Amino acid sequence: MTDPLLSIRNLTVGFNRNDRDIRAIDDVSLDIGSGQCVGIIGESGSGKSVTALASLGLLPKQAWFRGDILFDGSSILGASESQMRSIRGRQIGFVFQDPMTTLHPLHRVGDQIAEAIRVHNRGISKAAMRERVISLLEDVAVPEPHRRIRAFPHELSGGLRQRICIAIAIANRPKLLIADEPTTALDVTVQRHLMETLEDLIGRYDMSLMLISHDIAIVHDIATDVHIFLKGNVVESGPVDRVISAPEMPYTQRLIAAVPSLDPDQKRLEGKAQSATSDTIESRAASVEPLKRRSQEGWPASAPLLSLHRVSKHYGNLPRGQEDNLDHPSFAVRDVSFDVHPGECHAIVGESGCGKSTLLKCIAGVLPVSDGAIRYKGDIVGADRRSLPPHFREQVQMVFQDPYSSLHPRMRVFDLIAEPLRNLGYGQEEINSRVLEAMNYAHVDPEARDKWPFQFSGGQRQRIGIARALVTRPEFLILDEPVSALDVSVQASILNQLNDIRRLLDLTYVFISHDLGVVNYVAERVSVMKDGRIVETGDRRDILTNPQHPFTQQLLEAAPGKSFYEHLRAGRGQGSQEQSMAD
Amino acid sequence: MTMLDLKTDELDQPPSAVAPNRIWASLRSSPLALTAIAIIAVWTFIGLTIDLWAPYDPLAPAGDRLQPPNAQHWFGTDTLGRDIFTRTMYGVRYSLPLALIVMFFTVLIGSVIGMLAGYYGGWIDYILMRLTDITAAFPPLILAMCVVAVLGPGIVNSAIALVAVWWPITARLLRAEVLSVKERDHVMAARVNSASDRRIMLRHIQPLCWAPVLVNATVDIGIVIIAIAGLSFIGLGSTPPTPEWGQMIYEGAGRYFNWWIATGPGLAIVTLALAFNFLGDAFQKALDPRRGEG
């Protein structure tokens, strides 16, 4: 085998912070051969981005390092800044995660691509430049390149912007492209096409690709080799098929088992290991006071608990004569109807901008509907205190997407969880016992009651958010993408927990998500939303196995990791065969 | 890359959350901030204790008229033979508390208006913000002069006039912060949990809005000190024989050969105003480390 294009050898990178030495990566070695696509998988804080920055010679000044990185035989970490400048861009291209901020907002995208070319090719003529920019735009499959060349970034969608970023990265035909979570900020259908373009490009120009991602499924679709990062170490490396189907290290096994799949017969996910005394939620619950079953008293199981009838919502004022025109762009929600029965989990799936958040605010009773009616237990849900059904604020609670902004940073955990009860005017004793109860259900350590939110990780914060929602003993939970901001193993344990809580407390969920795998894991009924309309509603299994609407089909088709799941199933099949043979 | 430099608590704060211990840690490491705090502390000490150690009576002649600075009269004597050093030291008793009071009411009024406008939006926002725009459209000192002209000259009236013209800045700053903080999910959570509007404003939004207001108010205390002196200088503030800095400078105005009359109080104004300026900068740095370290 020839020498690898990029070779990271025993690299250790550390930071000195307040006299403590923090190692971002520790003794990492990996090779990327010419024309090879290598995936780097890890959860947040695993050191994968530092590896990418080091490969570009862009380590922050405060960092110290040991080991070396060889690119094409010469050292990168030892190179001078001017040498690096000729390597960066020309030899190694880089695509960042967030296409919204990496482009200059005030320059036309054509000029931004041209600038990348000009840096390494002085004196190129205007016409030749234009030709090259257009051919680059064609390479990255931007439609109508002649028109787009004059567009400003804000005129383009996220997917197109990321394509522009890729065009800039490959403008000088680098030998190596480093992509750091290139599709994480994008919708699945967009992500799908972008990955296809990327795959096509590296094949056509014989580039190598270092693909950094938290998503095993995406990496599996495109990479040949994969390295699994955990806390700054490479815990497992190898050909992607082998690693996925027969992972050797326990961490890799857990990571793969934590991914919710589209398999309708999905088994319980492997969450992050709980505390050493892995007590079940039932035993925890038993340790609190015996609970009254708080299930839908006085409400028949056959009648819908929540019912939406032809709900529409628009923002601002509509022009005269357009009041009933649902196609007018001011409408965020268009003629939506569905029922949620007691005890069921109803998922709403859609991509960004489809109106699901607006719909959610209407259901939560904080935004008035423009037309139609939302009923909870038969009573109309209005948008202010005076027009809500009785006890609505106690019975209906919400869990938010972002575990950072959803907790008041200046309130202690106990106060955060107690806040709803304070608003409802409960006495201190009742508050104390209820907060303890909610903390137990949500797996928040009771010792944490006097800590501040910033002392917790994303998953722990999300549990605090869940405890806050449970503290009023609700019957109905609205969950707004509760796991989409979390690492996959944390995601799995939160999903398990939400499932347990629902079963144990007889709750009803409306669950918003963009991830069909997650929906498959938690929901019984699924509504697919697009452009403010529900295009399809049905049982989970029907939607997954026999989607009717073209958009649903498209969504399923685009879900990353088709081959990953097939592989996984094959691997599991093998595993069980081996087991039966052993028996 | 900056990602790596941030601790989780920094990532997690809205940009303008005020964390006292972090601010103090940052102030302590800045020599400029410590100098500013020292200057303000010294002036405060002087103001509190001047009665105990004043070398002369600030209102009575202490020797010959118009003596230049010398061993007995460090800052010289004025046209009536009063000791300028003594008068300057007494002057802080007017300028500093008055500036603090003006700033207190300015922030109070401005933040109530900014909070209501930002939180409710719609026509409330429209009316309050147009009112703010109208007030802010006039040069503050000129408008303050008009207000004093209506109320009548005097040190209290000049303070009222300054509050009346100074609140729009705070109102705008606070409104902008409220607009961003109220979009955070925890405010939405509070609404879902039937918190009253008052509670949301006071408990969930207000504590996270103070950084720019604090920075601005600190810098503005210095400017208000100058404005108070300015009003006295043109005869709209304190009345003679009060040892007020602006008025003392007026007494020296035009007397180019008796330069020391205006120099003492002038230096006093400069040191105190600069100190608040530095302190404001230090707050800025402490509250927004990313913008501060340029």
CSV table of N, CA, C and O in Angstrom, one decimal, chain A residues 15 17-18 50 53 58-60 62 361 364 366 385 393 396-398 400-402 404-411 415 419-420 422-424 453-454 461 468, chain B residues 1 4-14 17-20 22 183-197 199 203-205 207-208:
chain,number,residue,atom,x,y,z
A,15,PHE,N,-5.2,21.5,26.6
A,15,PHE,CA,-5.4,22.9,26.8
A,15,PHE,C,-5.1,23.1,28.3
A,15,PHE,O,-5.4,22.3,29.2
A,17,ARG,N,-6.1,25.2,31.3
A,17,ARG,CA,-7.1,26.0,31.8
A,17,ARG,C,-7.1,26.1,33.3
A,17,ARG,O,-7.3,25.2,34.0
A,18,ASN,N,-6.9,27.3,33.8
A,18,ASN,CA,-6.9,27.5,35.2
A,18,ASN,C,-5.9,26.5,35.9
A,18,ASN,O,-6.3,25.9,36.8
A,50,VAL,N,-11.4,18.8,17.3
A,50,VAL,CA,-10.0,19.2,17.5
A,50,VAL,C,-9.1,18.5,16.6
A,50,VAL,O,-8.2,19.0,16.0
A,53,LEU,N,-9.3,20.3,13.3
A,53,LEU,CA,-8.6,21.6,13.4
A,53,LEU,C,-7.1,21.4,13.3
A,53,LEU,O,-6.3,22.1,12.7
A,58,LEU,N,-4.8,24.4,12.6
A,58,LEU,CA,-5.6,25.6,13.1
A,58,LEU,C,-5.8,25.4,14.6
A,58,LEU,O,-6.8,26.0,15.1
A,59,LEU,N,-4.9,24.8,15.3
A,59,LEU,CA,-5.1,24.6,16.7
A,59,LEU,C,-5.0,26.0,17.4
A,59,LEU,O,-4.2,26.8,17.0
A,60,PRO,N,-5.9,26.3,18.4
A,60,PRO,CA,-5.8,27.6,19.1
A,60,PRO,C,-4.5,27.7,19.7
A,60,PRO,O,-3.8,26.8,20.0
A,62,GLN,N,-3.6,28.6,22.6
A,62,GLN,CA,-3.3,28.1,24.0
A,62,GLN,C,-3.1,26.6,24.0
A,62,GLN,O,-2.7,26.0,25.0
A,361,LYS,N,-47.6,25.7,19.8
A,361,LYS,CA,-47.9,26.9,20.6
A,361,LYS,C,-49.4,27.0,20.7
A,361,LYS,O,-49.9,27.4,21.8
A,364,ALA,N,-50.6,24.4,23.1
A,364,ALA,CA,-50.3,24.7,24.5
A,364,ALA,C,-51.0,25.9,25.0
A,364,ALA,O,-50.9,26.3,26.2
A,366,VAL,N,-50.8,29.2,24.1
A,366,VAL,CA,-50.1,30.4,24.3
A,366,VAL,C,-50.2,31.3,23.0
A,366,VAL,O,-49.8,32.4,23.0
A,385,ARG,N,-55.5,33.1,29.8
A,385,ARG,CA,-56.0,32.5,31.1
A,385,ARG,C,-57.5,32.4,31.1
A,385,ARG,O,-58.0,31.4,31.6
A,393,ARG,N,-53.8,24.4,32.7
A,393,ARG,CA,-52.4,24.6,32.9
A,393,ARG,C,-51.8,23.6,33.8
A,393,ARG,O,-50.6,23.4,33.8
A,396,VAL,N,-51.9,20.1,31.3
A,396,VAL,CA,-51.1,20.1,30.1
A,396,VAL,C,-49.8,20.7,30.3
A,396,VAL,O,-49.7,21.8,30.8
A,397,GLN,N,-48.7,20.0,30.1
A,397,GLN,CA,-47.4,20.5,30.3
A,397,GLN,C,-46.5,20.3,29.1
A,397,GLN,O,-46.9,19.6,28.2
A,398,MET,N,-45.4,21.0,29.1
A,398,MET,CA,-44.6,21.0,27.9
A,398,MET,C,-43.1,20.7,28.2
A,398,MET,O,-42.6,21.2,29.2
A,400,PHE,N,-39.3,21.2,26.3
A,400,PHE,CA,-38.8,21.9,25.2
A,400,PHE,C,-37.6,21.3,24.5
A,400,PHE,O,-36.9,20.4,25.1
A,401,GLN,N,-37.2,21.8,23.4
A,401,GLN,CA,-36.1,21.2,22.6
A,401,GLN,C,-34.8,21.5,23.2
A,401,GLN,O,-34.0,20.6,23.4
A,402,ASP,N,-34.5,22.8,23.4
A,402,ASP,CA,-33.2,23.2,23.8
A,402,ASP,C,-33.0,23.2,25.3
A,402,ASP,O,-33.6,24.0,26.0
A,404,TYR,N,-30.8,24.2,27.0
A,404,TYR,CA,-30.0,25.3,27.5
A,404,TYR,C,-30.9,26.5,27.7
A,404,TYR,O,-31.0,27.1,28.8
A,405,SER,N,-31.7,26.9,26.7
A,405,SER,CA,-32.5,28.1,26.9
A,405,SER,C,-33.8,27.8,27.6
A,405,SER,O,-34.5,28.7,28.0
A,406,SER,N,-34.1,26.5,27.8
A,406,SER,CA,-35.4,26.3,28.4
A,406,SER,C,-35.4,26.3,30.0
A,406,SER,O,-36.4,26.2,30.6
A,407,LEU,N,-34.2,26.5,30.5
A,407,LEU,CA,-34.1,26.6,32.0
A,407,LEU,C,-33.5,28.0,32.3
A,407,LEU,O,-32.5,28.4,31.7
A,408,HIS,N,-34.2,28.6,33.3
A,408,HIS,CA,-33.8,29.9,33.7
A,408,HIS,C,-32.4,29.8,34.3
A,408,HIS,O,-32.2,29.1,35.3
A,409,PRO,N,-31.3,30.5,33.8
A,409,PRO,CA,-30.0,30.2,34.3
A,409,PRO,C,-29.7,30.8,35.7
A,409,PRO,O,-28.8,30.4,36.3
A,410,ARG,N,-30.6,31.6,36.2
A,410,ARG,CA,-30.4,32.2,37.5
A,410,ARG,C,-31.4,31.6,38.6
A,410,ARG,O,-31.6,32.2,39.6
A,411,MET,N,-31.9,30.4,38.3
A,411,MET,CA,-32.7,29.7,39.3
A,411,MET,C,-32.1,28.4,39.6
A,411,MET,O,-31.6,27.7,38.8
A,415,ASP,N,-36.1,25.4,42.6
A,415,ASP,CA,-37.0,26.5,42.2
A,415,ASP,C,-37.5,26.3,40.8
A,415,ASP,O,-38.6,26.7,40.4
A,419,GLU,N,-41.4,26.0,40.2
A,419,GLU,CA,-42.0,27.2,39.6
A,419,GLU,C,-43.5,27.1,39.2
A,419,GLU,O,-44.3,27.9,39.5
A,420,PRO,N,-43.8,26.0,38.4
A,420,PRO,CA,-45.2,25.9,38.0
A,420,PRO,C,-46.2,25.8,39.2
A,420,PRO,O,-47.3,26.4,39.2
A,422,ARG,N,-45.7,27.1,42.2
A,422,ARG,CA,-45.8,28.5,42.8
A,422,ARG,C,-46.8,29.3,42.0
A,422,ARG,O,-47.6,30.0,42.6
A,423,ASN,N,-46.7,29.2,40.7
A,423,ASN,CA,-47.7,30.0,39.9
A,423,ASN,C,-49.1,29.6,40.2
A,423,ASN,O,-50.0,30.4,40.1
A,424,LEU,N,-49.3,28.3,40.5
A,424,LEU,CA,-50.6,27.8,40.7
A,424,LEU,C,-51.1,28.0,42.2
A,424,LEU,O,-52.2,27.6,42.5
A,453,PRO,N,-28.4,25.4,36.9
A,453,PRO,CA,-28.5,24.6,35.7
A,453,PRO,C,-27.1,24.4,35.0
A,453,PRO,O,-26.9,23.4,34.4
A,454,PHE,N,-26.2,25.4,35.0
A,454,PHE,CA,-25.0,25.3,34.2
A,454,PHE,C,-24.1,24.2,34.7
A,454,PHE,O,-23.1,23.8,34.1
A,461,ARG,N,-30.0,18.3,32.0
A,461,ARG,CA,-30.8,19.5,32.0
A,461,ARG,C,-32.2,19.1,31.4
A,461,ARG,O,-33.2,19.6,31.9
A,468,ARG,N,-39.9,19.4,35.6
A,468,ARG,CA,-40.7,20.6,35.7
A,468,ARG,C,-42.1,20.3,35.1
A,468,ARG,O,-43.1,20.8,35.6
B,1,MET,N,-13.3,27.4,16.8
B,1,MET,CA,-12.2,27.3,17.7
B,1,MET,C,-12.6,27.9,19.1
B,1,MET,O,-12.2,27.3,20.1
B,4,LEU,N,-13.8,25.8,22.0
B,4,LEU,CA,-13.0,25.1,23.0
B,4,LEU,C,-12.7,26.0,24.2
B,4,LEU,O,-12.4,25.4,25.3
B,5,ASP,N,-12.7,27.2,24.0
B,5,ASP,CA,-12.3,28.1,25.1
B,5,ASP,C,-13.4,28.4,26.1
B,5,ASP,O,-13.2,29.0,27.1
B,6,LEU,N,-14.6,27.9,25.8
B,6,LEU,CA,-15.7,28.3,26.6
B,6,LEU,C,-16.1,27.2,27.6
B,6,LEU,O,-16.2,26.0,27.3
B,7,LYS,N,-16.3,27.6,28.8
B,7,LYS,CA,-16.8,26.6,29.8
B,7,LYS,C,-18.3,26.6,29.6
B,7,LYS,O,-18.9,27.4,29.0
B,8,THR,N,-18.9,25.5,30.1
B,8,THR,CA,-20.3,25.3,29.8
B,8,THR,C,-21.1,26.5,30.3
B,8,THR,O,-22.1,26.9,29.7
B,9,ASP,N,-20.8,27.0,31.5
B,9,ASP,CA,-21.6,28.1,32.0
B,9,ASP,C,-21.6,29.3,31.1
B,9,ASP,O,-22.5,30.0,31.0
B,10,GLU,N,-20.5,29.5,30.4
B,10,GLU,CA,-20.4,30.7,29.6
B,10,GLU,C,-21.3,30.4,28.3
B,10,GLU,O,-22.0,31.3,27.8
B,11,LEU,N,-21.2,29.2,27.8
B,11,LEU,CA,-22.0,28.9,26.6
B,11,LEU,C,-23.5,29.1,26.9
B,11,LEU,O,-24.3,29.5,26.1
B,12,ASP,N,-23.8,28.8,28.2
B,12,ASP,CA,-25.2,28.6,28.5
B,12,ASP,C,-25.9,29.9,28.9
B,12,ASP,O,-27.1,30.1,28.7
B,13,GLN,N,-25.1,30.9,29.2
B,13,GLN,CA,-25.7,32.2,29.7
B,13,GLN,C,-26.2,33.0,28.5
B,13,GLN,O,-25.5,33.0,27.4
B,14,PRO,N,-27.3,33.6,28.6
B,14,PRO,CA,-27.6,34.6,27.6
B,14,PRO,C,-26.6,35.7,27.7
B,14,PRO,O,-26.0,35.9,28.8
B,17,ALA,N,-26.5,38.1,30.9
B,17,ALA,CA,-26.8,37.7,32.3
B,17,ALA,C,-25.6,38.2,33.2
B,17,ALA,O,-24.5,38.2,32.8
B,18,VAL,N,-26.0,38.7,34.4
B,18,VAL,CA,-25.0,39.3,35.2
B,18,VAL,C,-24.7,38.3,36.4
B,18,VAL,O,-25.5,38.0,37.2
B,19,ALA,N,-23.4,37.9,36.4
B,19,ALA,CA,-23.0,36.9,37.5
B,19,ALA,C,-22.0,37.6,38.3
B,19,ALA,O,-20.9,37.9,37.9
B,20,PRO,N,-22.4,38.0,39.6
B,20,PRO,CA,-21.5,38.9,40.4
B,20,PRO,C,-20.1,38.3,40.6
B,20,PRO,O,-19.2,39.1,40.4
B,22,ARG,N,-18.3,36.3,38.8
B,22,ARG,CA,-17.5,36.3,37.6
B,22,ARG,C,-17.1,37.8,37.3
B,22,ARG,O,-15.9,38.0,36.9
B,183,GLU,N,-37.7,35.5,24.0
B,183,GLU,CA,-37.8,34.4,23.0
B,183,GLU,C,-37.2,33.1,23.6
B,183,GLU,O,-37.3,32.1,23.0
B,184,ARG,N,-36.5,33.2,24.7
B,184,ARG,CA,-36.0,32.0,25.2
B,184,ARG,C,-37.1,31.0,25.7
B,184,ARG,O,-38.1,31.5,26.1
B,185,ASP,N,-36.7,29.8,25.6
B,185,ASP,CA,-37.8,28.8,26.0
B,185,ASP,C,-38.2,28.8,27.4
B,185,ASP,O,-39.3,28.5,27.7
B,186,HIS,N,-37.3,29.3,28.3
B,186,HIS,CA,-37.8,29.3,29.7
B,186,HIS,C,-38.9,30.3,29.9
B,186,HIS,O,-39.7,30.1,30.9
B,187,VAL,N,-38.9,31.3,29.1
B,187,VAL,CA,-40.0,32.3,29.2
B,187,VAL,C,-41.3,31.6,28.7
B,187,VAL,O,-42.4,31.7,29.3
B,188,MET,N,-41.2,30.9,27.6
B,188,MET,CA,-42.3,30.1,27.1
B,188,MET,C,-42.8,29.1,28.1
B,188,MET,O,-44.0,29.0,28.4
B,189,ALA,N,-41.8,28.5,28.8
B,189,ALA,CA,-42.2,27.5,29.8
B,189,ALA,C,-43.0,28.2,31.0
B,189,ALA,O,-44.0,27.7,31.5
B,190,ALA,N,-42.6,29.4,31.3
B,190,ALA,CA,-43.3,30.1,32.4
B,190,ALA,C,-44.7,30.5,31.9
B,190,ALA,O,-45.6,30.4,32.7
B,191,ARG,N,-44.8,30.8,30.6
B,191,ARG,CA,-46.2,31.1,30.2
B,191,ARG,C,-47.1,29.9,30.2
B,191,ARG,O,-48.2,29.9,30.6
B,192,VAL,N,-46.5,28.7,29.7
B,192,VAL,CA,-47.3,27.5,29.7
B,192,VAL,C,-47.7,27.1,31.2
B,192,VAL,O,-48.7,26.5,31.4
B,193,ASN,N,-46.8,27.6,32.1
B,193,ASN,CA,-47.1,27.3,33.5
B,193,ASN,C,-47.9,28.4,34.2
B,193,ASN,O,-47.8,28.6,35.4
B,194,SER,N,-48.6,29.1,33.4
B,194,SER,CA,-49.5,30.2,33.9
B,194,SER,C,-48.9,31.2,34.8
B,194,SER,O,-49.5,31.6,35.8
B,195,ALA,N,-47.6,31.5,34.6
B,195,ALA,CA,-47.1,32.6,35.4
B,195,ALA,C,-47.8,33.9,34.9
B,195,ALA,O,-48.0,34.0,33.7
B,196,SER,N,-48.0,34.8,35.8
B,196,SER,CA,-48.6,36.1,35.4
B,196,SER,C,-47.6,36.9,34.7
B,196,SER,O,-46.4,36.7,34.8
B,197,ASP,N,-48.1,37.9,33.9
B,197,ASP,CA,-47.2,38.8,33.1
B,197,ASP,C,-46.2,39.4,34.1
B,197,ASP,O,-45.0,39.5,33.7
B,199,ARG,N,-45.0,38.4,36.9
B,199,ARG,CA,-44.0,37.4,37.4
B,199,ARG,C,-43.0,37.1,36.3
B,199,ARG,O,-41.8,37.0,36.5
B,203,ARG,N,-39.4,38.0,37.2
B,203,ARG,CA,-38.6,36.8,37.7
B,203,ARG,C,-37.9,36.1,36.5
B,203,ARG,O,-36.8,35.6,36.6
B,204,HIS,N,-38.5,36.1,35.3
B,204,HIS,CA,-38.0,35.3,34.3
B,204,HIS,C,-37.2,36.2,33.2
B,204,HIS,O,-36.3,35.6,32.5
B,205,ILE,N,-37.5,37.4,33.1
B,205,ILE,CA,-36.9,38.2,32.1
B,205,ILE,C,-35.9,39.2,32.7
B,205,ILE,O,-34.7,39.2,32.3
B,207,PRO,N,-34.0,39.5,35.4
B,207,PRO,CA,-32.6,39.2,35.9
B,207,PRO,C,-31.6,39.0,34.7
B,207,PRO,O,-30.4,39.0,35.0
B,208,LEU,N,-32.1,38.7,33.5
B,208,LEU,CA,-31.1,38.4,32.5
B,208,LEU,C,-30.9,39.6,31.5
B,208,LEU,O,-30.2,39.4,30.5
